[in-house]
PDB file of C-alpha atoms in Angstrom:
ATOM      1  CA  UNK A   1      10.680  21.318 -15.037  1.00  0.00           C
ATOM      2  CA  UNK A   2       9.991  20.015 -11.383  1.00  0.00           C
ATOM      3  CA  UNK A   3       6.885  18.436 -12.989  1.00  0.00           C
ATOM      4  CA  UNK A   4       9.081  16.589 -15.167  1.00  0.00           C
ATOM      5  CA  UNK A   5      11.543  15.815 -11.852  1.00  0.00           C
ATOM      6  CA  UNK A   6       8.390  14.813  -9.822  1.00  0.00           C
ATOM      7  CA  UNK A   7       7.531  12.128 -12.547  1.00  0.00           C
ATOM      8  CA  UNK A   8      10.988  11.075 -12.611  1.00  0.00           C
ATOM      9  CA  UNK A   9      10.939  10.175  -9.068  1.00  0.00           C
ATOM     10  CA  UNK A  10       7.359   8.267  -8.943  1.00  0.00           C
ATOM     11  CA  UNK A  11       9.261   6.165 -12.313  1.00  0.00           C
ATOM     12  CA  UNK A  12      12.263   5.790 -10.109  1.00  0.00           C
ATOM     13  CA  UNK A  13      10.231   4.778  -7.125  1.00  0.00           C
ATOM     14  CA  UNK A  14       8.042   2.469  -9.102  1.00  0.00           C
ATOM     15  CA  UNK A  15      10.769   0.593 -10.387  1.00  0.00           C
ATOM     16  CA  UNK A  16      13.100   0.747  -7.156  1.00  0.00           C
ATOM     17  CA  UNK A  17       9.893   0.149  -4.216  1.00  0.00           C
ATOM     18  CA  UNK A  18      11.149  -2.914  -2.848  1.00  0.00           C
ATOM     19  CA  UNK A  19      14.368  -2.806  -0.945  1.00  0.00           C
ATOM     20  CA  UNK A  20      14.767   1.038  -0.286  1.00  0.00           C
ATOM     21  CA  UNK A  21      11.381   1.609   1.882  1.00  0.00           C
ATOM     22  CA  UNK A  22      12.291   4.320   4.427  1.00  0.00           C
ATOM     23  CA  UNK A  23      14.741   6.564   2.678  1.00  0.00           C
ATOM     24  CA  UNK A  24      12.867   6.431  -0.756  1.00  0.00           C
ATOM     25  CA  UNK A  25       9.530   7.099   1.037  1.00  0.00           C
ATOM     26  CA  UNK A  26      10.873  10.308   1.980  1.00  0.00           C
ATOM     27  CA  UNK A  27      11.907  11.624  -1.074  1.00  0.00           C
ATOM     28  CA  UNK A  28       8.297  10.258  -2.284  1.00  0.00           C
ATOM     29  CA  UNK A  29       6.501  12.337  -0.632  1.00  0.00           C
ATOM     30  CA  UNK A  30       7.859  15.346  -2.041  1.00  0.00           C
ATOM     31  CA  UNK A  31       6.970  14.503  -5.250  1.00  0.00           C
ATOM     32  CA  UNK A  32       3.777  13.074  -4.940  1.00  0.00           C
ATOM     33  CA  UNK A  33       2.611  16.292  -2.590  1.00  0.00           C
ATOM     34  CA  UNK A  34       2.912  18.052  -5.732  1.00  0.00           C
ATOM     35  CA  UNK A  35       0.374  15.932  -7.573  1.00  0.00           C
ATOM     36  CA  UNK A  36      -1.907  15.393  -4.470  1.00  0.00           C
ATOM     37  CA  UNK A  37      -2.041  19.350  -4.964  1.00  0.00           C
ATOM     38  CA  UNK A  38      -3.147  18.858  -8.186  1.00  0.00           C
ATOM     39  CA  UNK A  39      -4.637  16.267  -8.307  1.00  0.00           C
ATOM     40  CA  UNK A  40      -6.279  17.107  -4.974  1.00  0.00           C
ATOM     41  CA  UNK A  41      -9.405  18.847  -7.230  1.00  0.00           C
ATOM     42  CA  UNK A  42     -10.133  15.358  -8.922  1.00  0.00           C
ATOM     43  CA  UNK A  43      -9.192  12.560  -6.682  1.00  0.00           C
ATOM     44  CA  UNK A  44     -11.217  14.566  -3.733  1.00  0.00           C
ATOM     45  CA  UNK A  45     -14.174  15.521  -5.305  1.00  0.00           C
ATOM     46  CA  UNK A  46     -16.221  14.021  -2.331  1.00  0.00           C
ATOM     47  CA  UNK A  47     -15.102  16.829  -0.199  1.00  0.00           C
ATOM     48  CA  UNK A  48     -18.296  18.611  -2.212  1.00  0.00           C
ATOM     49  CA  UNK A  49     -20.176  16.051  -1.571  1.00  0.00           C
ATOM     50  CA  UNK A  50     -19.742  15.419   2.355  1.00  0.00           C
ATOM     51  CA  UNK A  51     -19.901  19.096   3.321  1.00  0.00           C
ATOM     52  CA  UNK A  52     -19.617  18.439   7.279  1.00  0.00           C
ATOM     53  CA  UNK A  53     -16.654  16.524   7.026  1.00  0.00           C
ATOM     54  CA  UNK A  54     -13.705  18.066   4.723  1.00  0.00           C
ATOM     55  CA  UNK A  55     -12.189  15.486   3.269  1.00  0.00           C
ATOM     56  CA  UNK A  56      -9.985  17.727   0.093  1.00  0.00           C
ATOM     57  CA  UNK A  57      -6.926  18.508   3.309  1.00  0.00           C
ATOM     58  CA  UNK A  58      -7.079  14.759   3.945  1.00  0.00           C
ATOM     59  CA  UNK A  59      -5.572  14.147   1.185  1.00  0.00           C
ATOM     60  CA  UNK A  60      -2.744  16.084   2.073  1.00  0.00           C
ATOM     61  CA  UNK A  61      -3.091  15.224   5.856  1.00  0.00           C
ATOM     62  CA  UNK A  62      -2.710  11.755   4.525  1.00  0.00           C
ATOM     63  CA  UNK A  63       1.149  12.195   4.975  1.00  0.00           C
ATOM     64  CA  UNK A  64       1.104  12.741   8.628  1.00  0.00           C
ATOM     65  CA  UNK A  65      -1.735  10.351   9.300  1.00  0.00           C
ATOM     66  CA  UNK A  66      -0.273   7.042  10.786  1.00  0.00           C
ATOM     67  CA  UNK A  67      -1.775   3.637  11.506  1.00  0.00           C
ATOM     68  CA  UNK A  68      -0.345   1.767  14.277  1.00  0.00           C
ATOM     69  CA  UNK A  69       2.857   3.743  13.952  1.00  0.00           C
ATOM     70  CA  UNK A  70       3.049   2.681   9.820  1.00  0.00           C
ATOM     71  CA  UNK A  71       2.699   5.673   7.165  1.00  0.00           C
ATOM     72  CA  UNK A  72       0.312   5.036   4.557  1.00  0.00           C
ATOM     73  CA  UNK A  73       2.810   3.992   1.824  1.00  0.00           C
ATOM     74  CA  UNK A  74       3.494   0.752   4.268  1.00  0.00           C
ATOM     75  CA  UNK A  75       0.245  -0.803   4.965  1.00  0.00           C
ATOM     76  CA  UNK A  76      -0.933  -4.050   3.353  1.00  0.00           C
ATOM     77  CA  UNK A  77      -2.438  -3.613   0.140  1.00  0.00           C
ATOM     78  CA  UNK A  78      -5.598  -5.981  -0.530  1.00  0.00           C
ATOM     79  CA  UNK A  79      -6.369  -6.677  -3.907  1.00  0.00           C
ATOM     80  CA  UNK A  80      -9.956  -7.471  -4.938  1.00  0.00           C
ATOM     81  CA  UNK A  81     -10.310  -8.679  -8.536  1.00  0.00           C
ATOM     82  CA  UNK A  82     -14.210  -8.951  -9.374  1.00  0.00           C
ATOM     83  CA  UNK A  83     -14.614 -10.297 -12.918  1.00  0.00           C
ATOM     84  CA  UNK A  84     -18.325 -11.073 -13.594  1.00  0.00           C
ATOM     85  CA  UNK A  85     -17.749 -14.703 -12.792  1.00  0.00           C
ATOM     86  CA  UNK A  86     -15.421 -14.890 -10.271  1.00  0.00           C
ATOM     87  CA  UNK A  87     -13.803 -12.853  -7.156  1.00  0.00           C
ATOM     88  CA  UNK A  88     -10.431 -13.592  -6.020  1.00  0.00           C
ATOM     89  CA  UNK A  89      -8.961 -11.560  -3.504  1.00  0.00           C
ATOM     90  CA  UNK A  90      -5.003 -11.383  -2.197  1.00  0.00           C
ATOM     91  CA  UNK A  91      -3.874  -9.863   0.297  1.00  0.00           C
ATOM     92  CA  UNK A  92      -0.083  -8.058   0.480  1.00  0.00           C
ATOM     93  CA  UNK A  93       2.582  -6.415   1.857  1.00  0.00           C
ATOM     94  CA  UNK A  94       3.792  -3.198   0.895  1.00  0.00           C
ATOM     95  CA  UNK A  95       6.604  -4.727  -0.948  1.00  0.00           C
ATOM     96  CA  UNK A  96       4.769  -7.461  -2.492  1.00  0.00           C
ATOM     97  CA  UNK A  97       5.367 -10.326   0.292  1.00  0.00           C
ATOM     98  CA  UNK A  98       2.207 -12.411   0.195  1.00  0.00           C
ATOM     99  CA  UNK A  99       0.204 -12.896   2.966  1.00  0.00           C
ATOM    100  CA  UNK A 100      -3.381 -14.391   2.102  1.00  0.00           C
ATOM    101  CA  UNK A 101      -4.923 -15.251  -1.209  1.00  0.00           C
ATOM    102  CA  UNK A 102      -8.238 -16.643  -1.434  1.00  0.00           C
ATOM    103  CA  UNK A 103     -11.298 -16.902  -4.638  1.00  0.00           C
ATOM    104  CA  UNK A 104     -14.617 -18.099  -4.488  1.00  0.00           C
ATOM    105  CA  UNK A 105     -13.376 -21.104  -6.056  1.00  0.00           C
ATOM    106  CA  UNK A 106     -11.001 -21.917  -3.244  1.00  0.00           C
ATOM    107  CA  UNK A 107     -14.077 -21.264  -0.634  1.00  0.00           C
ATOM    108  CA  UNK A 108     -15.775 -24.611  -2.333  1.00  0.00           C
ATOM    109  CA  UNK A 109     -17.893 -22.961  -4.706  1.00  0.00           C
ATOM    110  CA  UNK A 110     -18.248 -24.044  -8.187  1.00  0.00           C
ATOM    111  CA  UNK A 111     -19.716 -22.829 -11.638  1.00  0.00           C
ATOM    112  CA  UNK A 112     -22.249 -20.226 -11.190  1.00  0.00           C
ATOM    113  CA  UNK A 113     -22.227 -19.619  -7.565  1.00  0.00           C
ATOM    114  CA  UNK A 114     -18.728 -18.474  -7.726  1.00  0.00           C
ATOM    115  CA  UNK A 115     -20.070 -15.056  -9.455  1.00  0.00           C
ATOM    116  CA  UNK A 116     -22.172 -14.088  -6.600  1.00  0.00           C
ATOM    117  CA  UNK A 117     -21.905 -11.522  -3.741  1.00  0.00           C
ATOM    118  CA  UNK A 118     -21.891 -13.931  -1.109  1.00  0.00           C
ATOM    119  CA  UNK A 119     -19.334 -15.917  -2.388  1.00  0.00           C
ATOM    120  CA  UNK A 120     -17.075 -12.834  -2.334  1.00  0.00           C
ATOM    121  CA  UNK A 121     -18.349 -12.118   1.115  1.00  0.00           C
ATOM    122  CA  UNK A 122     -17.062 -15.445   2.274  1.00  0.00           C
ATOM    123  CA  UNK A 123     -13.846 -15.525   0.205  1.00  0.00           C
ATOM    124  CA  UNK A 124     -13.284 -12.118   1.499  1.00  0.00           C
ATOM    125  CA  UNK A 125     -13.682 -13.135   5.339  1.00  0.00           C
ATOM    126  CA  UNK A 126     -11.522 -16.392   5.128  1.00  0.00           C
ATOM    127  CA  UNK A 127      -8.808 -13.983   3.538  1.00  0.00           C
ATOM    128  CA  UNK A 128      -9.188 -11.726   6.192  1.00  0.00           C
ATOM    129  CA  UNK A 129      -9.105 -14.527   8.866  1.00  0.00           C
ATOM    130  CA  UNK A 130      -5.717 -15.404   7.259  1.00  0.00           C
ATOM    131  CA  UNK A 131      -4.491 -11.674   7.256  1.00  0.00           C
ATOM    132  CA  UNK A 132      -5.457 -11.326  10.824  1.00  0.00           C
ATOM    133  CA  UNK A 133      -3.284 -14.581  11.445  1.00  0.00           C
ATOM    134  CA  UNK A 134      -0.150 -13.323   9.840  1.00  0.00           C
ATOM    135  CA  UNK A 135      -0.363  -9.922  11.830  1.00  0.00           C
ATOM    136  CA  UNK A 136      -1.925  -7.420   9.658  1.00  0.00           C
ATOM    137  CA  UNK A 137      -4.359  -5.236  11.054  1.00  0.00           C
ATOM    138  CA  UNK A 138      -5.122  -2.475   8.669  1.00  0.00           C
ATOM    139  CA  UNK A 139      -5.412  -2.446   4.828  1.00  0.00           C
ATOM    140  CA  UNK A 140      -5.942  -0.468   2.129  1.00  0.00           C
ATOM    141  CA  UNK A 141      -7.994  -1.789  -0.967  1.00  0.00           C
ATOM    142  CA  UNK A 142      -7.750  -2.026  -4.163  1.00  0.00           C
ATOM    143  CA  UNK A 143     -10.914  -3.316  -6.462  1.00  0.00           C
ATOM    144  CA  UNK A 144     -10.368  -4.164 -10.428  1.00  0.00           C
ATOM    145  CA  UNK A 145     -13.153  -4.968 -12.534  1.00  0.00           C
ATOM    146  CA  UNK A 146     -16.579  -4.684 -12.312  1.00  0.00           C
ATOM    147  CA  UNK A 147     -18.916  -7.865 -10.939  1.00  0.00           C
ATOM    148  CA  UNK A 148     -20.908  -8.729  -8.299  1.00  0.00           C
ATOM    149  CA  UNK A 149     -18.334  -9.254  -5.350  1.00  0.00           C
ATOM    150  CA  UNK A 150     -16.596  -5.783  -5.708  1.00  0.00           C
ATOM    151  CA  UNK A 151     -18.838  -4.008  -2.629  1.00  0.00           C
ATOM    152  CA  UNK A 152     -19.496  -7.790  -0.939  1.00  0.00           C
ATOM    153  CA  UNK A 153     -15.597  -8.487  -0.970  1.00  0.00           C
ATOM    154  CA  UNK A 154     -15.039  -5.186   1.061  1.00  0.00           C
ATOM    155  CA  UNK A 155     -17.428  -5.912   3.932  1.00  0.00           C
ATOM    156  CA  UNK A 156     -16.293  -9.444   3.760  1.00  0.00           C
ATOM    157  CA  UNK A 157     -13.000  -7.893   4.755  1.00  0.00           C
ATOM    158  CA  UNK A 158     -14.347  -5.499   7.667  1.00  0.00           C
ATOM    159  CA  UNK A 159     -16.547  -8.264   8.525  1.00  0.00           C
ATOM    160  CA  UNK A 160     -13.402 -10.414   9.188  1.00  0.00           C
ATOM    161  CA  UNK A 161     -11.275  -8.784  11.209  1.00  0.00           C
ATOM    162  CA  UNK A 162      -9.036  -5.771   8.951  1.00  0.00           C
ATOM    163  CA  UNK A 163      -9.725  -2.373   9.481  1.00  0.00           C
ATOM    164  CA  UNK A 164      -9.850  -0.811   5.648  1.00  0.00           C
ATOM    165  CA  UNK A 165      -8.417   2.366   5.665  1.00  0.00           C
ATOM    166  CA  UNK A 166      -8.536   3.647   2.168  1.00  0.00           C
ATOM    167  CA  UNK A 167     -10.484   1.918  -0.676  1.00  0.00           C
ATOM    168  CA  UNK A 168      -8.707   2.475  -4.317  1.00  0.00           C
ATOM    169  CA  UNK A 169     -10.705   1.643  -8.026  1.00  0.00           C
ATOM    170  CA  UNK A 170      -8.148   0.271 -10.213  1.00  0.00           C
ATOM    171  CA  UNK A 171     -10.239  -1.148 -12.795  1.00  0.00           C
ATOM    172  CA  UNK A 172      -8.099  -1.203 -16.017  1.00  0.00           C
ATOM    173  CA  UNK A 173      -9.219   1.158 -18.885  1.00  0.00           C
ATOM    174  CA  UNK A 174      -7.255   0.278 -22.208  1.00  0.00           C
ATOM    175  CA  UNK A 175      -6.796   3.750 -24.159  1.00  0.00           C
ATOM    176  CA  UNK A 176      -8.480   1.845 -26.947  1.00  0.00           C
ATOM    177  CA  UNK A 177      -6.234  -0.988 -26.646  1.00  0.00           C
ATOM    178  CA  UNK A 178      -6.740  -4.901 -27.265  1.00  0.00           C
ATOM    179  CA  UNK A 179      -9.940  -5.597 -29.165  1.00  0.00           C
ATOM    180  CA  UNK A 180     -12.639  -7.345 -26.960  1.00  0.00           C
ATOM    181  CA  UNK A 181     -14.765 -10.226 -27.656  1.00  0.00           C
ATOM    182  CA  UNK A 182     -17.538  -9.441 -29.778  1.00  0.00           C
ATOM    183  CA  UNK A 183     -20.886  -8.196 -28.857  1.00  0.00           C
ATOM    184  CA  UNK A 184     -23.438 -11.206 -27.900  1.00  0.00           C
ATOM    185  CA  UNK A 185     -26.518 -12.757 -29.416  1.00  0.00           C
ATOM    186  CA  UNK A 186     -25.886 -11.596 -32.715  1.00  0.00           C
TER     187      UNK A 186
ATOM    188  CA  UNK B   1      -3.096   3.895 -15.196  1.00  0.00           C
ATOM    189  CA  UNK B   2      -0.129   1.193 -14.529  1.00  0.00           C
ATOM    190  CA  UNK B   3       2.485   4.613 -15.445  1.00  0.00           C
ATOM    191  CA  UNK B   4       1.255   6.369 -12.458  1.00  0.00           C
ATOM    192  CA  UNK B   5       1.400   6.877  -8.576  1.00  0.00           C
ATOM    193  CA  UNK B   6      -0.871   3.507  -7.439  1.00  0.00           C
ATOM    194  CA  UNK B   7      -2.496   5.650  -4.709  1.00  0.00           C
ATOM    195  CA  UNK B   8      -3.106   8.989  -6.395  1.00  0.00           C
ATOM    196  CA  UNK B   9      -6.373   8.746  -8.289  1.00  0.00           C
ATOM    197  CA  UNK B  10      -9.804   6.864  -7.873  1.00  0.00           C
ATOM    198  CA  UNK B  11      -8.710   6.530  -4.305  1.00  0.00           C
ATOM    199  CA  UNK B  12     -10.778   7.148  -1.474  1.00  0.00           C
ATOM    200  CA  UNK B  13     -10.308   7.231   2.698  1.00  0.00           C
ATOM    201  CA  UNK B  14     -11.983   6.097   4.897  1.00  0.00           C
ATOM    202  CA  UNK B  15     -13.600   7.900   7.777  1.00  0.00           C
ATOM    203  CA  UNK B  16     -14.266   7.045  10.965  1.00  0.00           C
ATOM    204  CA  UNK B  17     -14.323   3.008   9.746  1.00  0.00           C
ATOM    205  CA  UNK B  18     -17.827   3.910   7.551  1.00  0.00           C
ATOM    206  CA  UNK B  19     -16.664   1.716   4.701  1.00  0.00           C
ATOM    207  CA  UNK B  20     -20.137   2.062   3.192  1.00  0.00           C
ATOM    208  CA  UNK B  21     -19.892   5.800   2.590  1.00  0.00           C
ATOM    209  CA  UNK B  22     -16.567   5.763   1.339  1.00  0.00           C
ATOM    210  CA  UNK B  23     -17.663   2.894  -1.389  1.00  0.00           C
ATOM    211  CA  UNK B  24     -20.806   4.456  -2.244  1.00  0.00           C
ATOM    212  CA  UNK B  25     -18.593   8.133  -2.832  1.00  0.00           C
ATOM    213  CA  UNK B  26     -16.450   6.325  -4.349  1.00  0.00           C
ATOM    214  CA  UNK B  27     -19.042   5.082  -6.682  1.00  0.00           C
ATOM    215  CA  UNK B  28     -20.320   8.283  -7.371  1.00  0.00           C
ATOM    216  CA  UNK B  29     -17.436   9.815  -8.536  1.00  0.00           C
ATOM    217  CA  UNK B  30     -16.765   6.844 -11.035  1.00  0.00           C
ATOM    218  CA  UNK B  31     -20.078   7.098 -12.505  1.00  0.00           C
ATOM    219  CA  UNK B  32     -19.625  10.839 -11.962  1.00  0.00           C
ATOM    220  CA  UNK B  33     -17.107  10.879 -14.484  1.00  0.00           C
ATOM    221  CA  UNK B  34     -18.158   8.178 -16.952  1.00  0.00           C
ATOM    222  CA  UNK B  35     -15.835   5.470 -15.591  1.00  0.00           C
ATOM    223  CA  UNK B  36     -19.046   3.371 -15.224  1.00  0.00           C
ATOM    224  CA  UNK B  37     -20.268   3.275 -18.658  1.00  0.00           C
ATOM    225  CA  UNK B  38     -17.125   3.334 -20.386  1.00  0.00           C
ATOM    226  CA  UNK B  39     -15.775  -0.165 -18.865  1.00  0.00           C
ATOM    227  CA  UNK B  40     -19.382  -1.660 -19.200  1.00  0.00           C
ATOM    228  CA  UNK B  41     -19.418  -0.283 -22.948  1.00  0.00           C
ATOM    229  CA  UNK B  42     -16.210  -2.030 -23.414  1.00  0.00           C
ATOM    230  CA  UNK B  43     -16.833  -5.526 -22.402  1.00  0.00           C
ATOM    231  CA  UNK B  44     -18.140  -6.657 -26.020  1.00  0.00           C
ATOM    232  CA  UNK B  45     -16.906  -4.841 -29.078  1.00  0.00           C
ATOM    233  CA  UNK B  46     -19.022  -1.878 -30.318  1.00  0.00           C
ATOM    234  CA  UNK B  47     -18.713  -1.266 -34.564  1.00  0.00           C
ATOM    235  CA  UNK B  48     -17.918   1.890 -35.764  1.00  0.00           C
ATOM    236  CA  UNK B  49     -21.382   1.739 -36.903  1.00  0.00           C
ATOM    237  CA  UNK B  50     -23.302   0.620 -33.600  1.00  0.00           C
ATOM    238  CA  UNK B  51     -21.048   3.890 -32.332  1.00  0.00           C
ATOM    239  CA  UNK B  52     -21.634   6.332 -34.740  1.00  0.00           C
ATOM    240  CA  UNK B  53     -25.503   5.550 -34.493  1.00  0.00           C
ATOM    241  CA  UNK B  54     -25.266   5.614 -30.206  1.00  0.00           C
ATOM    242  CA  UNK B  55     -23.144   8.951 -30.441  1.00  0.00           C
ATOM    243  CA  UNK B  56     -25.911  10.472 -32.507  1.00  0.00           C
ATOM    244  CA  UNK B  57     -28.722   9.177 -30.341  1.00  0.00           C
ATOM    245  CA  UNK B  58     -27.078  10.376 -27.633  1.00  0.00           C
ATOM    246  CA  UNK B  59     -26.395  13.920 -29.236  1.00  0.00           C
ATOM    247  CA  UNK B  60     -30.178  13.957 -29.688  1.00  0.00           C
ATOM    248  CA  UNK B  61     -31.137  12.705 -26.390  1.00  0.00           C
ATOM    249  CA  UNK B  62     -28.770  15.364 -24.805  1.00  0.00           C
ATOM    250  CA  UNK B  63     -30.439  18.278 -27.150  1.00  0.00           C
ATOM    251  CA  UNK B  64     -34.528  17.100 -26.244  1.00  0.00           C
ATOM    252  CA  UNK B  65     -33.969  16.601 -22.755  1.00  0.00           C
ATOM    253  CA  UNK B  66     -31.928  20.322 -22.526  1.00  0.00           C
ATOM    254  CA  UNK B  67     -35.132  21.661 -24.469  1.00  0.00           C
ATOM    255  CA  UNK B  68     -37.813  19.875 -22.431  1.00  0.00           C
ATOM    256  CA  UNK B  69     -36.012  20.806 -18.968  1.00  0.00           C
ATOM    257  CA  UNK B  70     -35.818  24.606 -20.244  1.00  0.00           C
ATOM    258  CA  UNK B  71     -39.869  24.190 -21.174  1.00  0.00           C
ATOM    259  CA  UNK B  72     -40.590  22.383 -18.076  1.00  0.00           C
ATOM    260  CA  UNK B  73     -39.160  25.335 -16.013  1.00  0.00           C
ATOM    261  CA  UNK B  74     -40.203  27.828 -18.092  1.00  0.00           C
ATOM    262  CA  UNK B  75     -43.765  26.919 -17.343  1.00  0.00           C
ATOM    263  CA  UNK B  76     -43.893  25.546 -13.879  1.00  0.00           C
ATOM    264  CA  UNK B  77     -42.129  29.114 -12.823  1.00  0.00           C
ATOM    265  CA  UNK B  78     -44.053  30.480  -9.856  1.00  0.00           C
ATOM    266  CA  UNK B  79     -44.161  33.254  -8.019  1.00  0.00           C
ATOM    267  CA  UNK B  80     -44.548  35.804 -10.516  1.00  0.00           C
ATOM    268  CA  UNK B  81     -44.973  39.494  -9.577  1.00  0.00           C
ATOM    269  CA  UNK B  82     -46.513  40.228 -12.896  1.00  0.00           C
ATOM    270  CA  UNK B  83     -48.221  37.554 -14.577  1.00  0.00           C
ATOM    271  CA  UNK B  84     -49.098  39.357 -17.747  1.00  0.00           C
ATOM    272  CA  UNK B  85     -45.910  41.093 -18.410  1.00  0.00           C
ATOM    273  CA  UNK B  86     -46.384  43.284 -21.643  1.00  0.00           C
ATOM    274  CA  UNK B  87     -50.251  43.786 -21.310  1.00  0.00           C
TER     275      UNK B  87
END
């Protein structure tokens, strides 16, 4: 039953993020502290894996962890999109106000070049540089798709100036959804 | 995973600004738990048949290498107290 309340706030929250920031925040955490619990065993598996450092309360420290006086839920998302040809990255507020978007295309490479790493490193620096411009110091990532600029983008973006504070994989998995293009050389 | 929390799952922190470790655990855990594999299988279509003849391989696969790791430490076992048990 609270499971079923807790999912009816992240819906309500999803679809109401915008204009109600502080006060809905609050009642967000509450429900997602739930899930971190749960999910706490899956999204945190690392804390095996680093043994001196454990990482499974920081999770649920995350809540009281503050950067530059912002809670988590408010800091600029970055979003990396690494397609096997391209990387275009765009950087954002919390409630979607744009503040730098950049590609490989729009760093004056063409064709082939634009699927590289150092492309991405470069398109990922001049976003930063932008970022940095507009005010925004910290960052938290989020990479779809897999290519060549998904690790080059991030250190383009440390190597420019933001301070990434959380790095999130949001590459879409269809639950056997649209067909893809069929298999090559045939 | 557009129905739920943006922040909850495949996320990882940062600490103490080492980007690289938090990528490369990151990494880990996708591969970890077939994430990986999956999104590279699904770039080009597979048949039914090209995936019923993978699934089986990799049945097979799975059931040698189980054997051959069970052989392998059957015989390299050292340290014996006994080593003709029985005679």
């Amino acid at each position: 039953m609270s499971a079923a309340l807790a999912v009816a706030w992240q819906r309500l929250l999803g679809a109401a993020w915008g204009g109600r920031g502080a006060t809905l925040c609050r009642g967000l955490r509450t429900g997602p502290q739930r899930l971190q619990d749960l999910a706490e065993a899956a999204a945190a598996k690392e804390a095996e894996n680093q043994s001196a450092t454990d990482l499974s309360p920081l999770i649920l420290q995350r809540n009281s962890m503050r950067w530059d006086g912002k809670i988590y839920e408010e800091i600029p998302i970055a979003h990396i999109k690494a397609t096997y040809n391209n990387t275009h990255i765009q950087v954002v507020s919390f409630d979607n106000r744009p503040f730098a978007r950049t590609s490989c295309g729009t760093e004056g490479f063409q064709n082939a070049k634009k699927g590289t790493a150092i492309a991405a490193q470069t398109a990922a620096m001049a976003a930063a540089a932008k970022a940095r411009g507009k005010g925004v110091l910290h960052v938290r990532v989020m990479v779809k798709g897999l290519g060549p600029g998904r690790k080059a983008a991030i250190k383009g973006l440390t190597m420019g100036g933001l301070e990434v504070i959380s790095i999130t994989d949001n590459t879409p998995v269809p639950h056997n959804g649209c067909r893809p293009r069929k298999a090559r050389r045939m | 995973m557009a129905n739920h929390l943006r922040f909850l799952g495949r996320t990882v922190m940062v600490q103490n600004g080492n980007v690289e470790a938090a990528y490369s655990a990151l990494n880990r855990i996708l591969s970890h738990d077939g994430l990986v594999e999956v999104v590279r299988r699904r770039r080009y279509y597979e048949k039914p048949c090209r995936r019923r003849q993978r699934l089986a391989y990799e049945a097979c696969r799975r059931v040698y290498n189980a054997e051959m790791g069970r052989k392998i430490g059957f015989l390299a076992r050292g340290s014996r107290q006994d080593p003709w048990p029985g005679c």
